[in-house]
Structure formats: structure tokens, C-alpha cells
Coordinates of C-alpha atoms and ligand atoms in Angstrom, one line a residue:
M1211 CA 84.9 95.9 46.6
S1212 CA 86.1 94.7 50.0
D1213 CA 89.1 92.1 49.7
R1214 CA 89.1 91.6 53.5
W1215 CA 88.8 87.9 53.8
Y1216 CA 86.9 87.9 57.1
K1217 CA 84.0 89.9 55.5
K1218 CA 83.3 86.9 53.1
A1219 CA 84.1 84.1 55.4
V1220 CA 81.9 81.2 56.5
V1221 CA 83.2 80.3 60.0
Y1222 CA 82.8 76.8 61.5
C1223 CA 83.4 76.3 65.1
L1224 CA 84.4 73.1 66.7
D1225 CA 86.0 71.5 69.7
I1226 CA 88.7 69.0 68.7
D1227 CA 87.8 66.7 71.5
T1228 CA 84.3 66.0 70.2
F1229 CA 84.9 66.1 66.5
A1230 CA 86.7 62.9 65.3
D1231 CA 89.1 60.4 67.2
S1232 CA 91.7 58.9 65.0
N1233 CA 93.5 56.8 67.5
G1234 CA 90.5 55.1 69.3
D1235 CA 91.2 56.5 72.7
G1236 CA 87.8 58.0 73.0
I1237 CA 89.0 61.7 72.6
G1238 CA 88.8 63.6 69.2
D1239 CA 92.2 64.7 68.0
I1240 CA 93.9 66.9 65.2
R1241 CA 94.6 63.9 63.0
G1242 CA 90.8 63.1 63.2
L1243 CA 90.0 66.6 62.3
I1244 CA 92.6 66.5 59.4
G1245 CA 90.7 63.5 58.0
R1246 CA 87.5 65.5 58.1
L1247 CA 88.8 68.6 56.2
D1248 CA 87.2 67.4 52.9
Y1249 CA 84.0 67.2 54.6
L1250 CA 84.3 70.9 55.7
A1251 CA 85.5 72.0 52.3
R1252 CA 82.5 70.4 50.7
L1253 CA 80.1 72.0 53.1
G1254 CA 81.6 75.4 51.9
V1255 CA 83.5 76.4 55.1
T1256 CA 86.3 78.9 54.6
C1257 CA 87.4 79.2 58.2
L1258 CA 87.6 77.1 61.3
W1259 CA 87.5 78.5 64.8
L1260 CA 88.9 75.9 67.1
N1261 CA 87.9 76.1 70.8
P1262 CA 90.9 76.0 73.1
I1263 CA 93.7 73.5 71.8
H1264 CA 96.1 74.0 74.6
P1265 CA 97.2 71.7 77.6
S1266 CA 94.5 72.1 80.1
P1267 CA 93.2 70.3 83.2
D1268 CA 90.1 70.7 81.3
R1269 CA 87.6 71.8 84.0
D1270 CA 86.1 74.4 81.8
D1271 CA 86.4 72.5 78.5
G1272 CA 89.8 73.7 77.8
Y1273 CA 89.2 77.5 78.8
D1274 CA 91.4 76.9 81.8
V1275 CA 94.9 77.0 80.0
A1276 CA 98.1 75.4 81.6
D1277 CA 100.5 76.3 78.6
F1278 CA 99.9 78.7 75.9
Y1279 CA 102.7 77.5 73.8
N1280 CA 101.5 73.9 73.2
V1281 CA 98.6 71.8 72.0
D1282 CA 97.0 69.4 74.5
P1283 CA 98.8 66.2 74.3
R1284 CA 95.4 64.2 74.0
F1285 CA 94.9 66.2 70.7
G1286 CA 98.3 65.4 69.3
T1287 CA 101.5 67.5 68.8
L1288 CA 102.6 70.8 67.5
G1289 CA 103.6 68.9 64.4
D1290 CA 100.1 67.5 63.9
F1291 CA 98.8 71.1 64.3
A1292 CA 101.2 72.4 61.8
E1293 CA 100.1 69.6 59.4
L1294 CA 96.5 70.6 60.0
L1295 CA 97.3 74.2 59.0
H1296 CA 99.0 73.0 55.9
Q1297 CA 96.1 70.6 54.9
A1298 CA 93.4 73.2 55.7
A1299 CA 95.1 75.8 53.7
N1300 CA 95.3 73.4 50.7
L1301 CA 91.6 73.3 50.8
G1302 CA 91.3 77.0 51.1
I1303 CA 90.4 76.9 54.8
K1304 CA 91.9 79.2 57.3
V1305 CA 92.2 78.4 60.9
I1306 CA 91.7 80.6 64.0
I1307 CA 92.1 79.6 67.6
D1308 CA 90.7 80.6 70.8
L1309 CA 93.0 83.1 72.8
V1310 CA 92.0 82.7 76.3
V1311 CA 94.2 85.2 78.2
N1312 CA 91.8 86.8 80.6
H1313 CA 92.9 84.1 82.9
T1314 CA 95.0 80.9 83.2
S1315 CA 94.4 77.6 84.9
D1316 CA 95.4 77.6 88.6
Q1317 CA 97.7 74.7 87.5
H1318 CA 99.6 77.1 85.2
P1319 CA 103.2 77.1 86.2
W1320 CA 102.9 81.0 86.4
F1321 CA 100.1 80.9 89.0
Q1322 CA 101.9 78.0 90.9
S1323 CA 105.0 80.2 91.2
A1324 CA 103.1 83.4 91.9
R1325 CA 101.2 81.9 94.9
S1326 CA 104.1 80.0 96.5
D1327 CA 106.7 82.8 96.5
P1328 CA 106.1 86.7 97.4
D1329 CA 109.4 87.3 95.3
S1330 CA 108.2 85.2 92.3
P1331 CA 108.6 87.0 89.1
F1332 CA 105.0 85.9 88.4
R1333 CA 103.6 87.4 91.6
D1334 CA 102.2 90.5 90.0
W1335 CA 100.9 88.6 86.9
Y1336 CA 97.8 87.8 88.9
V1337 CA 95.5 90.1 90.9
W1338 CA 95.7 89.9 94.9
S1339 CA 94.3 91.4 97.9
E1340 CA 95.2 91.1 101.5
E1341 CA 91.9 91.9 102.8
A1342 CA 88.8 90.2 101.8
P1343 CA 87.4 92.4 99.1
P1344 CA 83.7 93.6 100.1
D1345 CA 82.6 93.1 96.5
R1346 CA 83.7 89.5 96.2
H1347 CA 80.2 88.1 95.7
Q1348 CA 79.5 90.4 92.7
G1349 CA 80.1 89.9 89.1
M1350 CA 80.0 86.3 88.8
V1351 CA 79.8 85.0 85.3
F1352 CA 78.4 81.6 86.2
P1353 CA 75.8 82.2 89.1
G1354 CA 74.8 78.9 90.7
E1355 CA 78.1 77.3 89.7
Q1356 CA 80.4 80.0 91.1
G1357 CA 79.8 81.7 94.6
E1358 CA 82.4 84.6 94.4
T1359 CA 84.9 86.4 92.3
W1360 CA 87.6 86.5 94.9
S1361 CA 88.9 83.3 96.7
F1362 CA 91.5 82.9 99.4
D1363 CA 94.7 81.0 98.5
R1364 CA 96.0 79.4 101.5
T1365 CA 99.7 79.1 100.2
A1366 CA 99.8 82.8 99.3
K1367 CA 97.6 83.7 102.3
L1368 CA 96.1 86.3 100.0
W1369 CA 92.8 86.7 98.0
Y1370 CA 93.0 86.4 94.3
Y1371 CA 90.6 87.5 91.8
H1372 CA 88.7 85.2 89.2
R1373 CA 86.1 86.7 87.1
F1374 CA 85.1 83.0 86.2
Y1375 CA 85.5 79.8 87.9
K1376 CA 87.7 79.7 91.1
F1377 CA 90.3 77.5 89.2
Q1378 CA 90.7 80.4 86.6
P1379 CA 92.8 83.1 88.3
D1380 CA 92.6 86.5 86.2
L1381 CA 95.8 87.7 84.8
N1382 CA 96.7 91.2 85.6
I1383 CA 96.6 93.5 82.6
K1384 CA 98.2 96.3 84.6
T1385 CA 101.5 94.3 84.6
E1386 CA 103.7 95.2 81.6
A1387 CA 104.9 91.7 81.5
V1388 CA 101.6 90.2 81.1
R1389 CA 100.7 92.7 78.2
E1390 CA 104.0 91.6 76.5
E1391 CA 103.4 88.0 77.1
I1392 CA 99.9 88.1 75.3
K1393 CA 101.5 89.5 72.4
K1394 CA 104.1 86.8 72.4
I1395 CA 101.5 84.1 72.5
C1396 CA 99.8 85.8 69.5
A1397 CA 103.2 86.0 67.6
F1398 CA 104.0 82.3 68.3
W1399 CA 100.7 81.0 66.7
L1400 CA 100.7 83.5 64.0
Q1401 CA 104.3 82.4 63.2
L1402 CA 102.9 78.8 62.9
G1403 CA 100.2 79.9 60.6
V1404 CA 96.9 80.6 62.3
A1405 CA 94.8 83.2 60.5
G1406 CA 93.9 85.0 63.7
F1407 CA 92.1 84.5 67.1
R1408 CA 88.8 84.3 68.8
M1409 CA 89.5 86.3 71.7
D1410 CA 87.8 85.0 74.8
A1411 CA 86.2 87.5 77.4
V1412 CA 87.7 90.6 76.0
P1413 CA 86.0 93.1 78.3
F1414 CA 87.4 91.3 81.4
I1415 CA 90.9 91.0 79.8
I1416 CA 91.2 94.7 79.7
E1417 CA 89.6 95.4 83.1
E1418 CA 92.0 97.1 85.6
T1419 CA 90.6 95.3 88.5
Q1420 CA 90.9 96.6 92.2
P1421 CA 89.6 95.0 95.2
G1422 CA 86.3 96.7 96.3
N1423 CA 85.6 98.4 92.9
P1424 CA 83.1 96.4 91.0
N1425 CA 83.3 98.8 88.0
P1426 CA 86.9 99.2 87.4
A1427 CA 88.3 101.1 84.3
K1428 CA 89.0 99.2 81.0
N1429 CA 92.3 99.5 79.2
M1430 CA 91.0 100.0 75.7
D1431 CA 94.5 101.2 74.7
Y1432 CA 95.7 97.8 75.0
L1433 CA 93.4 96.6 72.3
T1434 CA 94.9 99.3 70.0
E1435 CA 98.3 98.1 70.9
L1436 CA 97.6 94.4 70.3
R1437 CA 95.8 95.2 66.9
E1438 CA 98.8 97.0 65.8
F1439 CA 101.0 94.2 66.9
V1440 CA 99.1 91.4 65.3
Q1441 CA 98.6 93.4 62.0
W1442 CA 102.4 94.0 61.9
R1443 CA 103.2 90.3 62.4
K1444 CA 100.7 89.2 59.9
G1445 CA 99.0 91.8 57.6
D1446 CA 95.7 89.8 57.2
G1447 CA 95.5 88.3 60.7
V1448 CA 92.1 88.8 62.3
L1449 CA 90.9 89.3 65.9
L1450 CA 87.4 88.0 66.5
A1451 CA 86.2 88.9 69.9
E1452 CA 83.7 87.8 72.5
A1453 CA 82.5 91.1 74.0
N1454 CA 79.0 90.7 75.3
V1455 CA 78.6 94.4 76.5
E1456 CA 75.9 97.0 76.5
P1457 CA 75.3 98.3 73.1
D1458 CA 76.6 101.8 73.7
Q1459 CA 80.0 100.4 74.7
L1460 CA 80.4 98.2 71.6
V1461 CA 81.8 100.7 69.2
G1462 CA 84.8 101.3 71.4
F1463 CA 86.0 97.6 71.0
F1464 CA 86.2 98.2 67.3
G1465 CA 88.2 101.4 67.4
D1466 CA 89.2 104.6 69.1
G1467 CA 86.8 106.7 67.4
G1468 CA 88.9 107.5 64.3
G1469 CA 87.6 106.7 60.8
S1470 CA 88.7 103.1 60.7
S1471 CA 88.7 100.2 63.0
N1472 CA 92.1 100.0 64.9
R1473 CA 91.1 97.5 67.7
I1474 CA 89.1 94.4 67.2
H1475 CA 88.1 93.6 63.6
M1476 CA 85.1 91.4 64.3
L1477 CA 82.7 91.2 67.2
F1478 CA 80.2 88.5 67.8
D1479 CA 76.7 89.9 67.7
F1480 CA 75.3 88.9 71.0
M1481 CA 72.4 91.6 70.7
L1482 CA 71.4 90.2 67.3
N1483 CA 71.6 86.6 68.5
A1484 CA 69.1 87.2 71.4
R1485 CA 66.8 89.2 69.2
M1486 CA 66.8 86.4 66.4
V1487 CA 65.9 84.0 69.1
L1488 CA 63.2 86.2 70.3
A1489 CA 61.9 86.9 66.9
L1490 CA 61.8 83.1 66.2
A1491 CA 60.0 82.5 69.4
R1492 CA 57.5 85.0 68.8
E1493 CA 57.2 84.4 65.1
N1494 CA 57.5 88.1 64.4
P1495 CA 60.5 89.8 62.9
E1496 CA 60.1 93.0 65.0
P1497 CA 63.0 92.4 67.4
I1498 CA 65.3 91.8 64.3
I1499 CA 64.1 95.1 62.6
E1500 CA 64.9 96.8 66.0
A1501 CA 68.2 95.4 66.1
L1502 CA 69.1 96.5 62.5
R1503 CA 67.8 100.0 63.4
E1504 CA 69.6 100.3 66.7
T1505 CA 73.0 98.7 65.6
P1506 CA 75.6 101.3 66.0
K1507 CA 77.6 102.2 62.9
L1508 CA 80.9 100.4 62.7
P1509 CA 84.2 102.1 61.9
K1510 CA 85.5 101.0 58.5
G1511 CA 86.9 97.5 58.5
G1512 CA 84.9 96.7 61.6
Q1513 CA 82.6 93.6 61.1
W1514 CA 79.8 91.7 63.0
A1515 CA 79.9 87.9 63.3
T1516 CA 76.5 86.4 63.6
F1517 CA 75.5 83.1 65.2
L1518 CA 72.6 81.3 66.4
R1519 CA 74.2 78.6 68.5
N1520 CA 77.7 78.4 69.9
H1521 CA 79.6 76.2 72.7
D1522 CA 77.8 78.2 75.4
E1523 CA 74.4 78.7 76.6
I1524 CA 72.1 81.1 74.5
D1525 CA 72.5 84.3 76.7
L1526 CA 69.1 86.0 77.0
S1527 CA 70.4 88.5 79.8
R1528 CA 70.0 91.7 77.6
L1529 CA 66.4 91.0 76.8
T1530 CA 63.6 92.4 79.0
A1531 CA 62.1 90.1 81.7
E1532 CA 59.0 89.8 79.5
Q1533 CA 61.0 89.0 76.3
R1534 CA 63.1 86.4 78.1
A1535 CA 59.9 84.8 79.5
D1536 CA 58.6 84.4 76.0
V1537 CA 61.6 82.8 74.7
F1538 CA 61.8 80.5 77.7
A1539 CA 58.1 79.4 77.3
K1540 CA 58.8 78.6 73.6
F1541 CA 62.3 77.1 73.6
G1542 CA 63.1 76.2 77.1
P1543 CA 60.1 75.6 79.2
D1544 CA 61.7 73.0 81.5
P1545 CA 64.0 74.6 84.3
D1546 CA 66.6 71.9 83.3
M1547 CA 66.8 73.4 79.8
Q1548 CA 67.8 76.8 81.4
L1549 CA 71.0 77.9 82.7
Y1550 CA 72.4 80.7 85.0
G1551 CA 68.9 82.1 85.1
R1552 CA 69.6 83.8 81.7
G1553 CA 70.3 81.1 79.2
I1554 CA 69.2 78.0 77.3
R1555 CA 71.5 75.1 77.1
R1556 CA 70.0 73.4 74.0
R1557 CA 70.9 73.0 70.4
L1558 CA 68.7 74.7 67.8
A1559 CA 66.9 71.6 66.3
P1560 CA 65.4 70.5 69.5
M1561 CA 64.3 74.2 70.4
L1562 CA 62.4 74.3 67.1
G1563 CA 60.8 70.9 67.6
N1564 CA 63.1 69.3 64.9
D1565 CA 60.9 71.1 62.3
R1566 CA 62.9 71.3 59.1
R1567 CA 61.0 74.4 57.8
R1568 CA 61.9 76.3 60.8
L1569 CA 65.4 75.2 60.9
E1570 CA 66.0 76.2 57.4
L1571 CA 64.3 79.5 57.9
A1572 CA 66.3 80.3 61.0
Y1573 CA 69.7 79.5 59.3
A1574 CA 68.5 81.2 56.2
L1575 CA 67.9 84.3 58.1
Q1576 CA 71.0 84.2 60.1
F1577 CA 73.3 83.8 57.0
S1578 CA 71.5 86.5 55.1
L1579 CA 71.6 89.0 57.8
R1580 CA 74.7 91.5 57.8
G1581 CA 78.1 90.2 59.0
T1582 CA 80.0 87.0 58.9
P1583 CA 78.1 83.8 59.7
V1584 CA 79.5 81.4 62.3
L1585 CA 78.1 77.8 62.4
R1586 CA 78.6 75.4 65.3
Y1587 CA 79.6 71.9 64.4
G1588 CA 76.7 69.4 64.2
E1589 CA 74.1 72.1 63.3
E1590 CA 74.4 71.5 59.8
I1591 CA 73.0 68.1 60.3
G1592 CA 70.4 69.2 63.0
M1593 CA 72.1 67.5 66.0
G1594 CA 70.3 67.4 69.4
D1595 CA 71.6 67.7 72.8
D1596 CA 71.9 65.8 75.9
L1597 CA 70.2 67.4 79.0
A1598 CA 71.5 64.6 81.1
L1599 CA 75.0 66.1 80.9
E1600 CA 76.0 68.9 83.4
G1601 CA 75.6 72.6 82.4
R1602 CA 76.7 73.5 79.0
D1603 CA 78.2 69.9 78.3
S1604 CA 74.6 69.2 77.0
I1605 CA 75.6 70.9 73.7
R1606 CA 79.1 69.5 73.5
T1607 CA 78.4 65.9 72.5
P1608 CA 80.5 64.1 69.8
M1609 CA 79.9 64.7 66.2
Q1610 CA 77.7 62.2 64.5
W1611 CA 79.1 61.0 61.5
S1612 CA 77.4 57.7 60.8
I1613 CA 75.5 54.7 62.1
L1614 CA 78.7 52.9 63.1
P1615 CA 79.1 52.4 66.9
N1616 CA 79.6 55.7 68.7
A1617 CA 78.3 57.6 65.7
G1618 CA 81.7 56.9 63.8
F1619 CA 83.1 59.4 66.0
S1620 CA 85.6 56.9 67.8
T1621 CA 86.3 53.2 67.9
A1622 CA 86.9 53.3 71.7
P1623 CA 84.5 51.4 74.0
K1624 CA 81.5 53.5 74.7
A1625 CA 82.4 54.1 78.4
E1626 CA 85.7 55.8 77.3
L1627 CA 84.4 58.4 75.2
V1628 CA 85.1 62.0 76.1
R1629 CA 81.4 62.7 76.4
P1630 CA 78.4 60.2 75.5
V1631 CA 77.1 60.1 71.9
V1632 CA 73.4 61.0 71.6
D1633 CA 72.0 57.5 71.1
H1634 CA 68.3 57.8 71.9
G1635 CA 65.2 59.6 70.8
D1636 CA 64.7 61.7 67.8
F1637 CA 68.4 62.9 67.6
A1638 CA 70.0 59.7 68.1
Y1639 CA 73.0 59.1 65.6
E1640 CA 71.3 56.4 63.9
K1641 CA 68.7 59.0 62.7
V1642 CA 71.0 62.1 62.6
N1643 CA 74.3 61.7 60.9
V1644 CA 76.5 63.0 58.2
T1645 CA 76.7 59.8 56.0
Q1646 CA 73.0 59.4 55.7
Q1647 CA 72.6 63.2 54.9
R1648 CA 75.4 63.2 52.5
L1649 CA 73.6 60.7 50.4
D1650 CA 70.3 62.3 50.4
R1651 CA 69.8 65.4 48.3
K1652 CA 67.0 66.6 50.3
S1653 CA 68.8 66.3 53.6
L1654 CA 69.5 69.4 55.9
L1655 CA 73.2 68.9 55.3
S1656 CA 72.6 69.0 51.6
W1657 CA 70.5 72.2 52.1
F1658 CA 73.3 73.8 54.1
E1659 CA 76.0 73.0 51.2
R1660 CA 73.4 74.7 48.8
M1661 CA 72.8 77.6 51.1
I1662 CA 76.5 78.2 51.8
R1663 CA 77.4 78.0 48.3
T1664 CA 74.7 80.5 47.3
L1665 CA 75.9 83.0 50.2
R1666 CA 79.5 82.7 48.6
E1667 CA 78.0 83.9 45.3
A1668 CA 76.5 87.0 47.3
P1669 CA 79.3 88.9 48.7
E1670 CA 77.0 91.8 49.4
V1671 CA 75.8 90.1 52.5
G1672 CA 79.2 89.9 54.2
A1673 CA 80.8 93.0 52.7
G1674 CA 78.0 95.3 52.0
S1675 CA 75.2 97.1 53.8
C1676 CA 72.2 95.3 55.3
T1677 CA 68.8 97.3 55.5
H1678 CA 65.3 96.5 56.5
V1679 CA 62.8 97.1 53.6
D1680 CA 60.1 99.2 55.4
L1681 CA 57.2 98.3 53.2
P1682 CA 53.7 97.0 54.4
A1683 CA 54.2 93.1 55.0
P1684 CA 52.2 90.4 56.8
P1685 CA 53.2 90.1 60.6
G1686 CA 55.6 87.3 60.2
V1687 CA 57.5 88.6 57.1
L1688 CA 60.9 90.4 57.1
V1689 CA 62.1 92.0 54.0
H1690 CA 65.7 93.1 54.0
R1691 CA 68.4 93.8 51.3
A1692 CA 72.2 93.7 51.0
D1693 CA 74.0 96.2 48.8
D1694 CA 77.5 96.6 47.7
V1695 CA 79.3 97.6 44.6
T1696 CA 78.9 94.0 43.4
G1697 CA 75.1 94.2 43.4
T1698 CA 72.0 93.8 45.5
M1699 CA 70.4 90.9 47.2
L1700 CA 66.8 90.9 48.4
F1701 CA 65.5 88.6 51.1
V1702 CA 62.1 87.6 52.2
H1703 CA 61.7 85.5 55.4
N1704 CA 58.5 84.6 56.9
L1705 CA 58.8 83.7 60.6
G1706 CA 55.2 82.9 61.0
P1707 CA 53.2 79.8 60.1
E1708 CA 50.9 81.4 57.7
A1709 CA 51.6 81.9 54.1
G1710 CA 51.8 85.6 53.1
S1711 CA 52.5 87.9 50.2
V1712 CA 54.3 91.2 49.8
D1713 CA 54.1 93.8 47.2
L1714 CA 57.6 95.0 46.4
S1715 CA 56.8 96.6 43.2
S1716 CA 58.5 99.8 44.2
L1717 CA 61.7 97.9 44.0
Y1718 CA 61.2 96.5 40.6
P1719 CA 62.9 99.4 38.7
E1720 CA 66.1 98.5 40.3
A1721 CA 65.9 94.9 39.2
E1722 CA 68.0 93.5 36.5
A1723 CA 67.0 89.9 35.5
P1724 CA 65.9 89.0 38.9
N1725 CA 65.5 85.5 40.1
D1726 CA 65.2 83.3 43.1
V1727 CA 68.6 81.9 43.9
L1728 CA 67.4 79.9 47.1
A1729 CA 64.0 79.4 48.4
D1730 CA 62.1 76.9 50.4
R1731 CA 60.4 75.7 47.4
E1732 CA 59.7 76.8 43.8
Y1733 CA 57.7 79.9 43.5
P1734 CA 55.9 81.4 40.6
D1735 CA 57.7 83.8 38.4
L1736 CA 58.7 87.1 40.1
G1737 CA 56.8 89.2 37.6
K1738 CA 56.9 92.9 38.4
F1739 CA 57.2 92.2 42.1
R1740 CA 53.5 93.1 42.9
E1741 CA 52.8 89.8 44.8
I1742 CA 55.8 88.0 46.2
D1743 CA 54.5 85.1 47.9
V1744 CA 56.3 83.3 50.6
A1745 CA 55.0 80.0 52.4
G1746 CA 54.5 79.8 56.2
Y1747 CA 58.1 79.5 57.6
G1748 CA 59.4 80.0 54.0
Y1749 CA 62.1 82.1 52.5
R1750 CA 63.3 83.5 49.3
W1751 CA 66.6 84.8 48.5
I1752 CA 66.3 87.0 45.3
R1753 CA 69.1 88.3 43.4
L1754 CA 68.0 91.8 42.3
R1755 CA 70.9 92.9 40.3
R1756 CA 74.6 92.1 39.8
Y1757 CA 77.3 94.2 38.4
S1758 CA 80.2 92.4 37.0
Ligands
GLC890 C1 83.9 82.4 77.4 C2 83.7 81.1 76.8 C3 83.3 80.1 77.7 C4 84.3 80.0 79.0 C5 84.5 81.4 79.6 C6 85.6 81.4 80.4 O1 82.7 82.9 77.8 O2 82.9 81.2 75.7 O3 83.1 78.8 77.3 O4 83.7 79.2 80.0 O5 84.8 82.3 78.5 O6 87.0 81.3 79.7
CA891 CA1 92.2 60.4 70.0

């Protein structure tokens, strides 16, 4: 049995500034979060992933860091952060933080020093070019918001490289001091007690950028080195990376080809994310089945992190044009719902027409597929978005706690909130909030609590294998199973609107006192598995057997 904690974790992702404001200045803070830890514990969350917590000019929601060794004073102090770690640990919750070291803010003292003095010790911490690089209009991550990847700095009289926004100059991984500094940053936060890091933009961190070469080499060895370092400092410290790359490149991020993972422990499964969204749009599980079939085998210890929504747009760029068009048509028909020509800037509940059956189905599916589930704050109550806000801010509105003013997020005057609360339409906080759902045993929140608890009794999902059960099934129905030394779980999900039935009698011989542990309704007894019914948009989680 795997005792690696990250394989059995339920990760909850939140941004401190929009979660809970304790001092009424309109900005969420660490003390506010501490006050809500009991809520997260009740939900069944075992690990928090905090979006960037560091001081920042905040031009990219904190992904433009100005000091890696502190917390943003708007959120509190390092003392508050240490207290958060302590209180979370008391409730069995680990905390991982974003490690954003592909770039810094242009306001970071390192960059300020580097640009203003050719002899600065920080000069070669960044990537410069004397000539205008011919490929400077290639490789933008935010097309439409970003015109180039090299900009001219008038003080340095040089061009500098920035894979992301212009105010995010890239650090130069070829510089030994940069490689060492990244380790030092990790060491500092591990020493304080974080359980690991969500590493931002990993393929770009390790890129050995050269002007004029749009496809530079990647320094994979650095990942091996960093992993070794992290593990030495904290035996069970974990790296969870954002590496949205082509499938044939994925495995290299987990390890160097030996038997065990010796680089990143966990990678977000962007492929599965897009395929799940496509499957939901087409009401047909085929893309998921394909993803399960095509997913490369991971080295021992490697793990996927599954998600439906995160703090960014849903990235559909690895789908075919036709597949992408289908998803846009169903989930983001209005150009204002789309972003960067490749994505959707909406939350899941509005995408699914606020249909409770489809929401349960979608999350039951995500949480039952292989890997560690990651849930974005507010999804557990079915929060909506605010398309009046710019870009990705549409999905970054304050958490809706209650019917109190500002959704109970803050006592500040409305105009002073970090971002407006959703206060009109079907997703207004008067209709969608924690307090009401907490009191209602039939609410989406109560369902999430039950679903997560059920998952925590099914360690096969995170730690075991996940396979498609390839038997005849109606077009909308997916049957899959999770196996480990602890036992077997069987899952039936119906992505389509029509009720269906599957004959799983060939699995019956394996069953030992099987029963539905989670389902969208009460179904008749399983019998000999000859006719397993599932309602339109319904699902059944069946414990097939358990070894104890
Ligand atoms: C990652 C983050 C995104 C951020 C970007 C630049 O893609 O998820 O929010 O804007 O990196 O740091
Ligand atoms: Ca505050």
C-alpha cells in the first residue's frame, strides 16, 4: 500500500486575497483563511494550494513576485503564515504554495539592480540581448494581451526576455547563482513548514533561452537536482508542477527514465482536463477513454493531479480545431467567454447551465479518475463568474460565504473590495453561498462533503491503477475501475441525458459484498450485475471488493 500522502490527498486551491477578509480592508488575508480552516476540514480537504502569497505589484494576480522571502503585507505577516501552517496541521491539512521562479516582477530588486548597472551581480540573473531578437514576436503565452517575448529596456539599453507579460522578466537558469537561489527559496519555505510547492511554468523555468532560437534546450537535469535537494530538506516534501506540454514530453518531467520518479512528483493533467471538458460537451466519454489509453506510463511514485477548473482559462489548445469548436459551441459560445483564442474564462456551474445533475456528474467523474483531485475554491458551492471583469479575473471573484453584505467575505464598503462579489443573476451570493448550503443536506456543498469522504474511503483511486472497462455500453456511459492492494472500486458514469443500462455480469465473479457507495439516486439492488442501470447524467460508485 502506498504511504505517499500526495497520492491520497484532496487538494483545494485558493487565492488568499479573495477568500476571507479578517480586518475589513476589502482584501482577503491569512487570518481570514485561518478562520475558515474548520470549513475546509469539514469539506474533507487534506491539502491547500495557495496561489502566490508573496509581496507583488499584483499585475498578474501575484504571479509577478517582488520578494520571495516574505508574504504580501496585504495578507498579513510571516508570523501569521506560520500560525496558518500550525492551525492547518492541527486539522490534518497540509499547505503547499506557488513557487513562481520562471520570472520575477520587473519591480524585484534583482531586476532593478540588473538593469541599472552592467556590473551588477544580478545582471546575468536575467536574459539579455544586445540586438532585437528576430523571434521576439513568437511564443507569447497571452496572445492579445502580450505583443512580444523580448522587450527593450531603456535603462539597460538591452532587450530582455519575458515568456509571459512584459513586467515579468525571465530569470536565467543558465546562471549558477539563480539555480542556487531557487533552492534557497524552497529551503526557506520548507523550513517554515510548507508541504511542498506548486511549481509555476516549469517547461519555461528550465528553458535555456537564446535570442533567435525559439526552441531552446531544456535543462531537465535541474529538475533532478531540485528534487534531490527538496527531498533531502524534507523527506515527504512534494513538487506539483504546471507543465502543459505535448504528451510525448511529459514523462521526462517525472523522471530521467530510471525506474522511479526522480524529478517532479505530480503533474497537472492538462490532457485529461481538456478531454473531460470535451467529453462533457459532447456527452460522450470517448475522449476520456482515449486519454486513459494514451496516457504514458509514469515512473514509480509519479502521479497525476486532475482538475476541472483552476485559476486560469480552460486551455483547449491541444484539442483539434473541430473538438475545440464543439467545446466553444456548448460551453463558451459568446466570444466574451473565450480567451487567448484557446480557452474559456468561466466557472463550471455556468458552463453546465447550473444543472445540478451535470455538476455532480462532472465532479464525480473527475474525483474518480486516476490521480489526485484538485478543487478550486467556490466550485463546491457552484459559484458563477463575472464576465464584466477583465481576462481571467472573471473566475477570481470573492468566496461567497453568506447572505451578509459582500457575501460575508468582507465588511469593507463595496467599492473597496479587491474584486466585486457576484451579486446579480442566478449565481448572486444571496442564492449561492456556504451558509445556506451548509444547512441544507441536499445542497451541492453537502454532496461534495459526502463525495470527498467517500473518496477518502477509496484509496484505490489515488494510489491504484485506473482502467476503462471495455464492455458494450450505451453511447454516453463510461465504466472504469480502480484497483490496488486495498481493493477495487467500479464506476459507472452517464454523460448523456438518456437513462442507460450496462451488463457487467462478467465482473460479478470478482465481487465480494458489492454495494453502491455513492450514486445520484437510490438504485435497485446490484444483483448479479446483469443490468446496472444509470440515470441520464447519473453515476454510481460501486465498491466491488475490499481487502482488509
Ligand atoms: C501560470 C499561472 C498563471 C500565470 C502565469 C505566469 O501559467 O497559472 O496564472 O499568469 O503562470 O506566471
Ligand atoms: Ca484584509
